[in-house]
Short mmCIF file of C-alpha atoms in Angstrom, two decimals:
data_model
loop_
_atom_site.label_atom_id
_atom_site.label_comp_id
_atom_site.label_asym_id
_atom_site.label_seq_id
_atom_site.Cartn_x
_atom_site.Cartn_y
_atom_site.Cartn_z
CA MET A 1 -174.60 18.86 135.93
CA THR A 2 -178.19 19.13 134.24
CA ALA A 3 -178.80 18.38 130.98
CA ARG A 4 -179.49 22.36 130.10
CA GLN A 5 -176.13 23.01 131.78
CA GLY A 6 -174.19 20.46 129.85
CA THR A 7 -175.63 21.89 126.71
CA SER A 8 -174.80 25.37 127.85
CA THR A 9 -171.25 24.17 128.49
CA ILE A 10 -170.77 22.70 124.73
CA VAL A 11 -172.55 26.15 123.43
CA ARG A 12 -169.91 28.39 125.35
CA GLU A 13 -167.03 26.21 123.95
CA TRP A 14 -168.55 26.10 120.23
CA ILE A 15 -169.05 29.85 120.29
CA ALA A 16 -165.60 30.43 121.98
CA HIS A 17 -163.76 28.45 118.80
CA ASP A 18 -166.29 29.10 115.92
CA PRO A 19 -163.52 30.80 113.51
CA ASP A 20 -166.83 32.79 111.81
CA PRO A 21 -167.64 35.86 113.95
CA LYS A 22 -171.22 36.24 112.05
CA THR A 23 -171.89 32.60 113.37
CA ALA A 24 -170.54 33.22 116.45
CA ALA A 25 -172.80 36.38 117.15
CA GLU A 26 -175.64 34.23 115.70
CA LEU A 27 -175.59 31.55 118.40
CA LEU A 28 -175.22 34.42 121.35
CA GLU A 29 -178.62 35.79 119.85
CA CYS A 30 -180.45 32.48 119.89
CA THR A 31 -183.16 31.51 122.58
CA GLY A 32 -182.82 28.41 124.84
CA ALA A 33 -185.17 26.20 122.60
CA ASP A 34 -183.40 27.39 119.10
CA LEU A 35 -179.96 26.66 120.78
CA ASP A 36 -181.56 22.93 121.85
CA ASP A 37 -182.23 22.49 118.24
CA ARG A 38 -178.83 23.57 116.90
CA PHE A 39 -177.01 21.71 119.48
CA ALA A 40 -179.59 18.38 119.76
CA HIS A 41 -177.17 16.42 117.18
CA PRO A 42 -174.63 17.32 114.44
CA LEU A 43 -175.47 16.86 110.51
CA THR A 44 -175.09 13.32 109.50
CA PHE A 45 -174.94 12.04 106.06
CA GLY A 46 -177.90 11.32 104.45
CA THR A 47 -178.76 9.92 100.71
CA ALA A 48 -176.43 12.71 98.94
CA GLY A 49 -174.20 13.89 101.66
CA LEU A 50 -174.46 16.58 104.45
CA ARG A 51 -177.50 18.98 103.80
CA GLY A 52 -178.68 21.64 106.26
CA PRO A 53 -179.71 25.06 106.64
CA LEU A 54 -177.25 27.61 106.52
CA ARG A 55 -177.08 28.60 110.47
CA ALA A 56 -174.60 28.49 113.54
CA GLY A 57 -173.94 25.28 115.09
CA PRO A 58 -173.35 21.90 114.73
CA ASN A 59 -176.99 21.14 113.26
CA GLY A 60 -176.47 23.55 110.64
CA MET A 61 -174.27 24.28 107.58
CA ASN A 62 -171.31 26.94 108.46
CA LEU A 63 -167.92 27.20 108.56
CA ALA A 64 -166.83 25.60 111.61
CA VAL A 65 -168.79 22.45 110.38
CA VAL A 66 -166.98 22.15 107.06
CA LEU A 67 -163.35 22.49 108.58
CA ARG A 68 -164.28 19.72 111.23
CA THR A 69 -166.22 17.56 108.71
CA THR A 70 -163.17 18.06 106.33
CA TRP A 71 -160.58 17.31 108.72
CA ALA A 72 -162.55 13.79 109.57
CA VAL A 73 -162.86 13.06 105.80
CA ALA A 74 -158.79 13.58 105.64
CA LYS A 75 -158.49 11.31 108.56
CA VAL A 76 -160.64 8.76 107.03
CA LEU A 77 -158.32 8.85 104.07
CA LYS A 78 -155.01 8.75 106.02
CA ASP A 79 -156.25 5.66 107.84
CA ARG A 80 -156.55 3.80 104.61
CA GLY A 81 -153.01 4.99 103.65
CA LEU A 82 -153.89 7.37 101.21
CA HIS A 83 -152.20 10.43 102.46
CA GLY A 84 -150.37 12.70 100.07
CA ARG A 85 -152.77 11.52 97.44
CA ASP A 86 -154.84 13.92 95.12
CA VAL A 87 -158.33 15.32 96.50
CA VAL A 88 -160.72 17.52 94.33
CA VAL A 89 -162.96 20.33 95.65
CA GLY A 90 -165.83 21.97 93.87
CA ARG A 91 -168.40 24.06 94.50
CA ASP A 92 -172.10 25.46 93.52
CA ALA A 93 -173.42 29.05 93.55
CA ARG A 94 -175.42 28.91 96.86
CA HIS A 95 -174.78 31.23 99.68
CA GLY A 96 -171.47 30.52 101.53
CA SER A 97 -170.29 28.05 99.01
CA ASP A 98 -167.13 30.16 97.92
CA ASP A 99 -166.05 30.40 101.32
CA PHE A 100 -166.71 26.76 102.43
CA ALA A 101 -165.07 25.02 99.22
CA LEU A 102 -162.04 27.40 99.72
CA ALA A 103 -161.89 26.14 103.50
CA ALA A 104 -162.14 22.42 102.82
CA ALA A 105 -159.41 22.47 100.22
CA GLU A 106 -157.05 24.56 102.64
CA VAL A 107 -157.61 21.85 105.67
CA PHE A 108 -156.94 19.00 102.87
CA ALA A 109 -153.68 20.84 101.71
CA ALA A 110 -152.89 21.40 105.46
CA GLN A 111 -153.50 17.54 105.90
CA GLY A 112 -150.73 16.87 103.39
CA PHE A 113 -153.03 16.15 100.20
CA SER A 114 -152.38 17.55 96.98
CA VAL A 115 -155.66 19.50 96.17
CA LYS A 116 -157.28 20.51 93.03
CA LEU A 117 -159.64 23.57 93.89
CA MET A 118 -161.93 24.18 91.02
CA PHE A 119 -161.45 27.46 89.63
CA THR A 120 -165.11 28.48 89.40
CA ALA A 121 -168.61 27.14 90.47
CA VAL A 122 -168.94 23.75 88.90
CA PRO A 123 -171.89 21.06 88.49
CA THR A 124 -171.57 18.31 90.83
CA PRO A 125 -171.14 15.66 87.79
CA ILE A 126 -167.56 17.50 87.16
CA VAL A 127 -166.43 17.16 90.44
CA ALA A 128 -167.51 13.09 90.02
CA PHE A 129 -165.47 13.04 86.62
CA ALA A 130 -162.40 14.27 87.94
CA VAL A 131 -162.25 12.27 90.69
CA ARG A 132 -162.75 9.61 88.70
CA HIS A 133 -160.51 10.39 85.60
CA GLY A 134 -157.81 12.04 87.12
CA GLY A 135 -157.00 9.35 89.86
CA ALA A 136 -158.09 11.48 93.12
CA VAL A 137 -158.84 9.38 95.92
CA ALA A 138 -161.40 11.78 97.09
CA GLY A 139 -163.96 14.75 96.14
CA VAL A 140 -165.92 17.14 97.74
CA GLN A 141 -168.76 19.13 96.24
CA ILE A 142 -170.21 22.21 98.10
CA THR A 143 -173.72 21.93 97.08
CA ALA A 144 -177.45 21.51 98.58
CA SER A 145 -178.52 20.44 94.85
CA HIS A 146 -182.34 21.37 94.33
CA ASN A 147 -183.11 22.48 98.34
CA PRO A 148 -184.12 26.02 99.29
CA PRO A 149 -182.02 28.61 98.91
CA THR A 150 -181.58 28.62 102.74
CA ASP A 151 -179.57 25.49 102.45
CA ASN A 152 -176.23 24.08 101.47
CA GLY A 153 -174.42 21.08 102.01
CA TYR A 154 -171.20 18.68 101.90
CA LYS A 155 -170.90 16.01 99.20
CA VAL A 156 -168.47 13.24 99.27
CA TYR A 157 -167.02 10.70 96.72
CA PHE A 158 -164.24 8.24 97.07
CA ASP A 159 -162.74 5.13 95.13
CA ASP A 160 -163.24 6.29 91.61
CA GLY A 161 -165.63 8.91 91.96
CA PHE A 162 -168.17 6.69 93.87
CA PRO A 163 -170.25 8.66 96.21
CA ILE A 164 -169.66 7.35 99.73
CA VAL A 165 -171.80 4.69 101.34
CA PRO A 166 -171.68 2.54 104.84
CA PRO A 167 -169.35 2.20 106.53
CA VAL A 168 -167.29 5.13 105.18
CA ASP A 169 -169.74 7.76 106.00
CA ARG A 170 -170.43 6.42 109.61
CA GLU A 171 -166.52 6.70 109.76
CA ILE A 172 -166.60 10.14 108.78
CA GLU A 173 -168.89 11.27 111.64
CA ARG A 174 -167.17 9.05 114.15
CA ALA A 175 -163.89 11.28 112.94
CA MET A 176 -166.35 14.57 113.11
CA ALA A 177 -167.09 14.02 116.62
CA ASP A 178 -163.47 13.59 117.63
CA ALA A 179 -162.44 16.44 115.66
CA PRO A 180 -160.33 19.42 116.87
CA HIS A 181 -162.31 22.67 117.87
CA ALA A 182 -162.86 24.66 114.27
CA ASP A 183 -160.31 27.59 114.90
CA GLU A 184 -157.82 25.09 115.79
CA ILE A 185 -157.71 22.88 112.39
CA PRO A 186 -154.93 24.00 110.47
CA ARG A 187 -155.63 25.56 106.76
CA ASN A 188 -152.81 25.90 103.92
CA ALA A 189 -153.33 28.24 100.63
CA VAL A 190 -154.59 26.70 97.67
CA THR A 191 -154.50 28.10 94.25
CA PRO A 192 -157.49 27.07 92.06
CA SER A 193 -157.28 25.08 88.91
CA GLY A 194 -159.54 22.74 86.95
CA VAL A 195 -159.84 24.06 83.21
CA ASP A 196 -158.47 20.99 81.88
CA GLU A 197 -160.79 19.01 83.79
CA VAL A 198 -163.71 21.06 82.98
CA GLN A 199 -162.64 20.77 78.96
CA ARG A 200 -162.40 17.17 79.09
CA TYR A 201 -165.87 16.63 81.08
CA ILE A 202 -167.56 18.60 78.18
CA GLU A 203 -166.01 16.67 75.38
CA ARG A 204 -166.75 13.29 77.13
CA ALA A 205 -170.47 14.60 77.65
CA ALA A 206 -170.68 15.50 74.01
CA GLN A 207 -169.67 12.03 73.10
CA VAL A 208 -173.20 10.04 74.29
CA ARG A 209 -174.52 11.16 70.97
CA HIS A 210 -175.02 8.67 68.41
CA THR A 211 -176.88 10.61 65.55
CA HIS A 212 -176.07 13.24 63.41
CA GLY A 213 -178.35 16.21 62.82
CA SER A 214 -179.93 18.56 65.11
CA VAL A 215 -183.42 19.67 66.50
CA ARG A 216 -184.26 23.00 68.58
CA ILE A 217 -183.98 23.03 72.25
CA ALA A 218 -184.98 25.33 74.87
CA VAL A 219 -183.18 25.26 77.99
CA THR A 220 -183.17 26.39 81.73
CA PRO A 221 -180.65 26.07 84.41
CA LEU A 222 -182.90 27.46 87.20
CA HIS A 223 -180.51 29.85 88.47
CA GLY A 224 -177.81 27.02 89.01
CA VAL A 225 -174.31 26.52 88.10
CA GLY A 226 -175.52 24.35 84.84
CA GLY A 227 -176.02 26.93 81.84
CA GLU A 228 -172.76 27.41 80.40
CA PHE A 229 -171.76 23.96 80.82
CA VAL A 230 -174.72 22.87 79.38
CA LEU A 231 -174.61 24.84 76.42
CA ASP A 232 -170.88 24.06 75.84
CA ALA A 233 -171.94 20.26 75.82
CA LEU A 234 -174.69 20.59 73.50
CA VAL A 235 -172.66 22.65 70.95
CA CYS A 236 -169.92 20.49 71.50
CA ALA A 237 -172.30 17.78 70.57
CA GLY A 238 -173.56 19.32 67.33
CA PHE A 239 -176.79 21.31 68.48
CA SER A 240 -176.66 24.85 67.29
CA ASP A 241 -180.57 25.52 67.57
CA VAL A 242 -180.42 26.29 71.28
CA HIS A 243 -182.72 28.68 73.43
CA VAL A 244 -182.32 29.79 76.90
CA VAL A 245 -184.63 31.28 79.48
CA ASP A 246 -182.66 34.35 80.01
CA SER A 247 -184.25 35.26 83.47
CA GLN A 248 -182.83 31.92 84.89
CA PHE A 249 -179.51 31.53 82.66
CA ALA A 250 -176.86 33.53 85.27
CA PRO A 251 -176.26 31.61 88.53
CA ASP A 252 -178.23 33.21 91.55
CA PRO A 253 -178.29 31.67 94.86
CA ASP A 254 -181.84 33.27 95.74
CA PHE A 255 -183.50 31.59 92.74
CA PRO A 256 -185.77 34.64 92.45
CA THR A 257 -188.20 33.37 89.66
CA VAL A 258 -189.02 30.24 91.53
CA ALA A 259 -190.72 29.13 94.76
CA VAL A 260 -188.48 26.36 94.88
CA PRO A 261 -185.63 25.21 92.31
CA ASN A 262 -186.50 21.90 91.81
CA PRO A 263 -187.30 20.81 88.12
CA GLU A 264 -190.10 18.32 89.24
CA GLU A 265 -192.06 21.16 90.46
CA PRO A 266 -194.47 22.31 88.17
CA GLY A 267 -193.80 25.94 88.69
CA ALA A 268 -190.45 26.04 88.42
CA VAL A 269 -190.60 24.81 84.52
CA GLU A 270 -193.41 27.39 83.17
CA ALA A 271 -190.53 29.62 81.90
CA VAL A 272 -188.61 27.05 80.00
CA LEU A 273 -192.07 25.57 78.65
CA THR A 274 -193.15 28.99 77.44
CA LEU A 275 -189.98 29.49 75.76
CA ALA A 276 -190.27 26.11 74.08
CA ALA A 277 -193.99 26.89 72.84
CA ASP A 278 -192.84 30.36 71.76
CA VAL A 279 -189.91 29.11 69.62
CA GLY A 280 -191.37 26.11 68.27
CA ALA A 281 -188.61 23.61 69.97
CA ASP A 282 -188.75 20.09 69.45
CA ILE A 283 -187.47 19.47 73.60
CA ALA A 284 -187.26 21.52 76.61
CA VAL A 285 -184.51 20.60 79.15
CA ALA A 286 -184.52 21.89 82.64
CA LEU A 287 -181.34 21.09 84.95
CA ASP A 288 -181.61 21.50 88.86
CA PRO A 289 -179.08 24.09 90.25
CA ASP A 290 -176.01 21.78 90.62
CA ALA A 291 -176.78 20.15 87.22
CA ASP A 292 -176.84 16.56 88.18
CA ARG A 293 -180.66 16.27 87.36
CA CYS A 294 -182.15 16.57 84.20
CA ALA A 295 -186.23 17.00 83.34
CA VAL A 296 -187.20 16.85 79.86
CA GLY A 297 -190.32 18.51 78.19
CA VAL A 298 -192.39 17.57 75.50
CA PRO A 299 -194.73 19.17 73.16
CA THR A 300 -198.49 17.51 73.36
CA PRO A 301 -201.74 17.93 71.27
CA ASN A 302 -202.31 20.19 74.27
CA GLY A 303 -199.64 22.24 75.12
CA TRP A 304 -196.16 21.43 76.65
CA ARG A 305 -195.64 19.01 79.36
CA MET A 306 -192.56 17.89 81.48
CA LEU A 307 -192.05 13.85 81.26
CA SER A 308 -191.65 12.29 84.81
CA GLY A 309 -188.59 11.02 85.76
CA ASP A 310 -189.79 7.52 85.13
CA GLU A 311 -190.76 8.44 81.38
CA THR A 312 -187.49 9.62 80.60
CA GLY A 313 -186.09 6.80 82.45
CA TRP A 314 -187.67 4.31 80.11
CA LEU A 315 -186.81 6.47 77.20
CA LEU A 316 -182.98 6.75 77.88
CA GLY A 317 -182.88 3.14 78.84
CA ASP A 318 -184.43 1.63 75.73
CA TYR A 319 -182.59 4.05 73.73
CA ILE A 320 -179.02 3.24 75.43
CA LEU A 321 -179.90 -0.61 75.11
CA SER A 322 -180.67 -0.05 71.43
CA GLN A 323 -176.98 0.59 70.92
CA VAL A 324 -175.47 -2.58 72.61
CA GLU A 325 -174.54 -5.61 70.52
CA PRO A 326 -177.02 -8.26 71.07
CA GLY A 327 -175.64 -11.45 72.58
CA ASP A 328 -172.99 -11.97 74.85
CA VAL A 329 -171.89 -8.13 74.84
CA MET A 330 -175.96 -7.60 76.05
CA ALA A 331 -176.13 -10.40 78.52
CA ALA A 332 -173.11 -8.84 80.26
CA THR A 333 -174.60 -5.17 80.19
CA VAL A 334 -176.49 -4.02 83.58
CA VAL A 335 -179.07 -1.21 83.86
CA ALA A 336 -180.25 -0.09 87.09
CA SER A 337 -183.27 1.32 88.44
CA SER A 338 -184.05 2.26 92.33
CA LEU A 339 -186.56 0.65 94.68
CA VAL A 340 -188.98 3.77 93.98
CA SER A 341 -188.90 3.77 90.52
CA SER A 342 -190.98 2.44 87.79
CA ARG A 343 -190.51 -1.58 86.91
CA MET A 344 -190.97 -0.63 83.17
CA LEU A 345 -187.07 -0.55 82.74
CA ALA A 346 -186.78 -4.43 84.03
CA ALA A 347 -188.97 -5.42 81.42
CA ILE A 348 -186.95 -3.50 78.89
CA ALA A 349 -183.85 -5.13 80.02
CA ARG A 350 -185.46 -8.53 79.64
CA GLU A 351 -186.72 -7.60 76.23
CA HIS A 352 -183.16 -6.64 75.12
CA GLY A 353 -181.56 -9.70 77.14
CA ALA A 354 -179.80 -7.18 79.42
CA ARG A 355 -179.77 -7.64 83.16
CA HIS A 356 -181.50 -5.32 85.35
CA VAL A 357 -180.50 -4.53 89.17
CA GLU A 358 -183.04 -3.02 91.82
CA THR A 359 -181.15 -1.17 93.99
CA LEU A 360 -181.86 1.29 97.33
CA THR A 361 -182.49 4.90 96.60
CA GLY A 362 -180.07 7.05 95.72
CA PHE A 363 -177.28 7.04 93.35
CA LYS A 364 -174.77 5.78 95.85
CA TRP A 365 -176.16 2.58 95.30
CA LEU A 366 -177.57 2.62 91.59
CA SER A 367 -173.67 3.53 90.64
CA ARG A 368 -172.79 0.39 92.34
CA ALA A 369 -175.22 -1.63 90.80
CA ASP A 370 -172.61 -3.83 89.09
CA VAL A 371 -169.99 -4.04 91.17
CA ASP A 372 -170.97 -7.34 92.52
CA LEU A 373 -171.34 -8.94 89.44
CA PRO A 374 -168.51 -9.94 87.67
CA SER A 375 -167.93 -9.22 83.96
CA CYS A 376 -170.85 -7.51 83.95
CA THR A 377 -170.95 -3.45 83.07
CA LEU A 378 -173.44 -0.92 84.37
CA THR A 379 -174.35 0.98 81.45
CA TYR A 380 -177.46 2.97 82.34
CA ALA A 381 -179.08 4.03 85.98
CA TYR A 382 -181.72 5.95 86.71
CA GLU A 383 -184.27 7.04 89.43
CA GLU A 384 -187.71 8.63 89.33
CA ALA A 385 -186.27 11.67 90.90
CA ILE A 386 -184.98 12.95 87.36
CA GLY A 387 -181.50 11.54 88.02
CA HIS A 388 -179.93 9.79 85.17
CA CYS A 389 -176.39 8.05 84.60
CA VAL A 390 -175.91 7.68 81.29
CA ASP A 391 -172.49 7.45 80.59
CA PRO A 392 -171.13 5.42 83.82
CA ALA A 393 -167.94 4.65 82.70
CA SER A 394 -167.11 8.60 82.63
CA VAL A 395 -169.33 9.87 85.81
CA ARG A 396 -170.54 7.09 88.35
CA ASP A 397 -173.22 9.60 89.81
CA LYS A 398 -176.40 10.94 88.31
CA ASP A 399 -175.56 13.84 85.27
CA GLY A 400 -178.02 15.97 83.90
CA ILE A 401 -175.66 17.51 81.31
CA SER A 402 -174.76 14.26 79.54
CA ALA A 403 -178.49 13.13 80.05
CA ALA A 404 -179.60 16.07 78.12
CA VAL A 405 -177.10 15.63 75.39
CA LEU A 406 -178.73 12.03 75.07
CA ALA A 407 -182.08 12.94 75.33
CA CYS A 408 -181.70 15.44 72.26
CA ASP A 409 -179.88 13.15 70.71
CA LEU A 410 -182.80 10.75 71.27
CA ALA A 411 -185.09 13.48 69.91
CA VAL A 412 -182.92 13.67 66.57
CA GLU A 413 -183.04 9.67 66.15
CA LEU A 414 -187.26 9.86 66.25
CA LYS A 415 -187.41 13.01 64.27
CA HIS A 416 -185.14 11.33 61.30
CA ARG A 417 -188.02 8.25 61.50
CA GLY A 418 -190.88 10.71 61.73
CA PHE A 419 -191.65 10.15 65.43
CA THR A 420 -191.61 12.11 68.34
CA LEU A 421 -190.88 11.07 72.24
CA LEU A 422 -194.46 10.82 72.72
CA ASP A 423 -194.71 8.49 70.08
CA ALA A 424 -191.71 6.25 71.78
CA LEU A 425 -193.54 6.27 74.85
CA ASP A 426 -196.69 4.88 73.37
CA ASP A 427 -194.26 2.06 71.60
CA LEU A 428 -193.21 1.14 74.90
CA ALA A 429 -196.63 1.04 76.41
CA ARG A 430 -197.51 -1.51 73.78
CA ARG A 431 -194.72 -3.47 74.28
CA HIS A 432 -194.94 -3.74 78.13
CA GLY A 433 -198.16 -2.45 79.24
CA VAL A 434 -198.87 1.08 80.50
CA HIS A 435 -197.27 2.06 83.71
CA ALA A 436 -198.71 4.76 85.63
CA THR A 437 -196.54 6.32 88.48
CA ALA A 438 -196.74 9.35 90.85
CA ALA A 439 -195.55 10.00 94.52
CA VAL A 440 -197.41 11.90 97.49
CA SER A 441 -195.07 13.69 100.01
CA ARG A 442 -196.42 14.05 103.60
CA LYS A 443 -194.37 16.70 105.29
CA ILE A 444 -192.97 16.12 108.71
CA ALA A 445 -191.33 18.24 111.45
CA SER A 446 -188.78 15.85 112.89
CA ALA A 447 -187.03 12.39 112.73
CA GLU A 448 -189.22 11.17 115.47
CA GLU A 449 -192.51 12.13 113.26
CA ALA A 450 -191.20 10.14 110.40
CA GLU A 451 -190.58 7.06 112.86
CA ALA A 452 -194.14 7.38 114.16
CA MET A 453 -195.82 7.48 110.47
CA MET A 454 -193.75 4.31 109.62
CA ARG A 455 -194.47 2.65 112.84
CA ARG A 456 -198.10 3.34 112.60
CA LEU A 457 -198.24 1.98 108.96
CA ARG A 458 -196.36 -1.35 110.05
CA GLU A 459 -198.57 -1.92 112.94
CA ALA A 460 -201.67 -1.58 110.99
CA PRO A 461 -201.19 -1.68 107.57
CA PRO A 462 -204.02 -1.69 105.03
CA ASP A 463 -206.04 -4.57 104.21
CA VAL A 464 -207.83 -3.53 101.21
CA LEU A 465 -206.69 -0.71 98.84
CA ALA A 466 -208.81 0.43 95.72
CA GLY A 467 -210.92 -2.74 96.22
CA PHE A 468 -207.57 -5.26 95.72
CA GLU A 469 -206.52 -7.27 98.69
CA VAL A 470 -203.07 -6.24 100.04
CA THR A 471 -199.58 -7.81 100.45
CA VAL A 472 -197.06 -6.07 102.80
CA THR A 473 -193.38 -6.19 102.80
CA ASP A 474 -191.31 -4.79 105.27
CA LEU A 475 -188.05 -4.20 103.68
CA GLN A 476 -186.88 -3.23 107.39
CA SER A 477 -186.69 -6.76 108.31
CA ALA A 478 -185.33 -7.92 104.95
CA VAL A 479 -181.89 -9.17 104.51
CA GLY A 480 -179.81 -8.46 101.47
CA PRO A 481 -178.93 -5.37 99.78
CA LEU A 482 -182.61 -4.07 99.70
CA SER A 483 -182.91 -4.04 103.70
CA THR A 484 -184.24 -0.59 104.29
CA ASP A 485 -186.70 1.62 106.24
CA ALA A 486 -189.47 0.93 103.85
CA VAL A 487 -192.61 -0.69 103.56
CA VAL A 488 -193.83 -2.07 100.09
CA LEU A 489 -197.76 -2.76 99.41
CA THR A 490 -198.43 -4.63 96.56
CA GLY A 491 -202.14 -5.99 94.79
CA GLY A 492 -203.96 -6.30 91.88
CA ASP A 493 -205.35 -9.08 89.38
CA GLY A 494 -204.00 -10.90 86.49
CA GLU A 495 -204.16 -7.71 84.15
CA THR A 496 -203.93 -4.65 86.38
CA THR A 497 -201.57 -4.37 89.49
CA PHE A 498 -200.03 -1.73 91.77
CA ARG A 499 -197.38 -1.21 93.93
CA VAL A 500 -196.73 1.40 96.96
CA VAL A 501 -193.42 2.02 98.24
CA VAL A 502 -193.67 3.89 101.68
CA ARG A 503 -190.11 5.60 103.04
CA PRO A 504 -188.57 8.55 104.82
CA SER A 505 -186.78 10.78 102.52
CA GLY A 506 -183.19 10.80 102.73
CA THR A 507 -182.59 14.62 101.91
CA GLU A 508 -185.73 16.21 103.26
CA PRO A 509 -188.18 16.60 105.85
CA LYS A 510 -190.91 14.16 104.39
CA VAL A 511 -192.31 10.86 104.39
CA LYS A 512 -193.24 9.71 100.82
CA SER A 513 -195.08 7.18 98.76
CA TYR A 514 -194.09 6.07 95.53
CA ILE A 515 -196.95 4.65 93.57
CA GLU A 516 -197.05 2.37 90.20
CA VAL A 517 -199.97 0.89 88.58
CA HIS A 518 -199.29 -1.53 85.73
CA CYS A 519 -202.16 -2.60 83.07
CA GLY A 520 -200.73 -5.25 81.18
CA ASP A 521 -203.45 -5.30 78.47
CA ALA A 522 -202.39 -2.38 76.35
CA ASP A 523 -204.11 -3.15 73.23
CA ASP A 524 -206.23 -0.13 73.53
CA LEU A 525 -203.84 2.54 75.05
CA SER A 526 -206.55 5.15 75.68
CA GLU A 527 -208.63 2.66 77.75
CA ALA A 528 -205.62 1.31 79.43
CA ARG A 529 -204.45 4.77 80.51
CA ILE A 530 -207.74 5.75 81.76
CA ARG A 531 -208.14 2.59 83.99
CA ALA A 532 -204.52 3.24 85.10
CA ALA A 533 -205.04 6.57 85.99
CA THR A 534 -208.49 5.88 88.02
CA LEU A 535 -206.64 3.35 89.87
CA LEU A 536 -203.67 5.57 90.48
CA GLY A 537 -206.01 8.29 91.74
CA GLU A 538 -207.62 5.96 94.55
CA LEU A 539 -203.87 5.26 95.71
CA GLU A 540 -202.79 8.78 95.71
CA GLU A 541 -205.83 9.66 98.13
CA ASN A 542 -205.22 6.77 100.74
CA ALA A 543 -201.64 7.62 100.72
CA LYS A 544 -202.32 10.97 102.13
CA ARG A 545 -204.23 9.58 104.83
CA TRP A 546 -201.46 7.58 106.12
#
């Protein structure tokens, strides 16, 4: 049998057992090359679960894939002796999310689990919270976060609401390969619920506040599911002066007012920054569509701008540690940031007397930063892609809603003392030097192209960057928790140093370079920032050519 004949047999079998007539018909219309792509390999678990385009076939998000994936998750749970226990299923408001969540819930029910199917589209952190605080053995959230409207995804939580990590993800993938045909997987009816869990989550998110009083807040959920929930949390926390971007408030799976529904993209936050300026706000907040990420905007002498994820991470990390009792309690306190994030949080932790842990990229790793540290407790974790975990006891994942509440609380605290968030950043720069960060993304067509780019960099890394000799560290050959497909380039002199981490993205078809420049002599902040920005620009230009 030829490869083409084998593929054709697999395709015919898939179509014959596709429970959705629309995707079955879609496959019948596909060309040979398109079919090869859709059947080349199944979706696999990356940094934040399964994600892929809404299309027919095993290499896409569709009803058949959701059914077989859920059967596989159920099998792994049963193999662990967890048959009959509670499972939580939620979804965002993307195309297909309602049908996918219902199908997942019905498969779990048919496999003998007690299923809580969220009664409405909810932010991802609510599912993580419900798993952790409801004693569930697993949770599934149907979401593709900030991906384009043509995508959807499937995120899995195990073990007290932690996102899954190896070997669990590989076990699920192996079970997926052995799953029955999609139309042969049993499904039992499920009644939606979860109102109490949502209310408990809102009340808990509000409790991250430390101050009293209010500030004026401008908010956008970017057409996602976070709008009503972040408003409820802010009001519950005592913030009454909140203004929303009306055109972006209601969930809309087409994200009509933005090119990309990602608060990191400048075009996506124009509306909330305009609103903030119009109403004279003190702070602006933009959530991504599933509300697990939070970007913060601030007024400057030259107009409003968004803080970077690193800047927000420094501010929130320092604020959280300032609330911790010095001494033994502080020594047992852990904060964490990822390999691709700034090093300033480590310096902040040292100053306070807390422990800092660096992890691989992704909150499935950040959320576990204290797991191997007996008698220590994770208090805060962040990564540069505007993900913040400000209440790990409640949600062991990034949570844009509680992060928004805490950011607004910090704005109140600073305002009481006559300062702003920019003043707080200046203070951190004086204490720890100027840190300037940037990221360069190179779009790729395939995993093979990413492998080729990384191979070229490993075989012929630069000897000099921006006039400094380069030290190369290949984390692919590292031993320990930071072993990963990444290359780290470092250099500098006593006062000025740089670090570039190059890695393939785990959620998008890109190879990314994460760049940080540190100028230790920060007596003159303006001069140090100019120096840092100049070096940062040179490094960005180099990264674009790799």
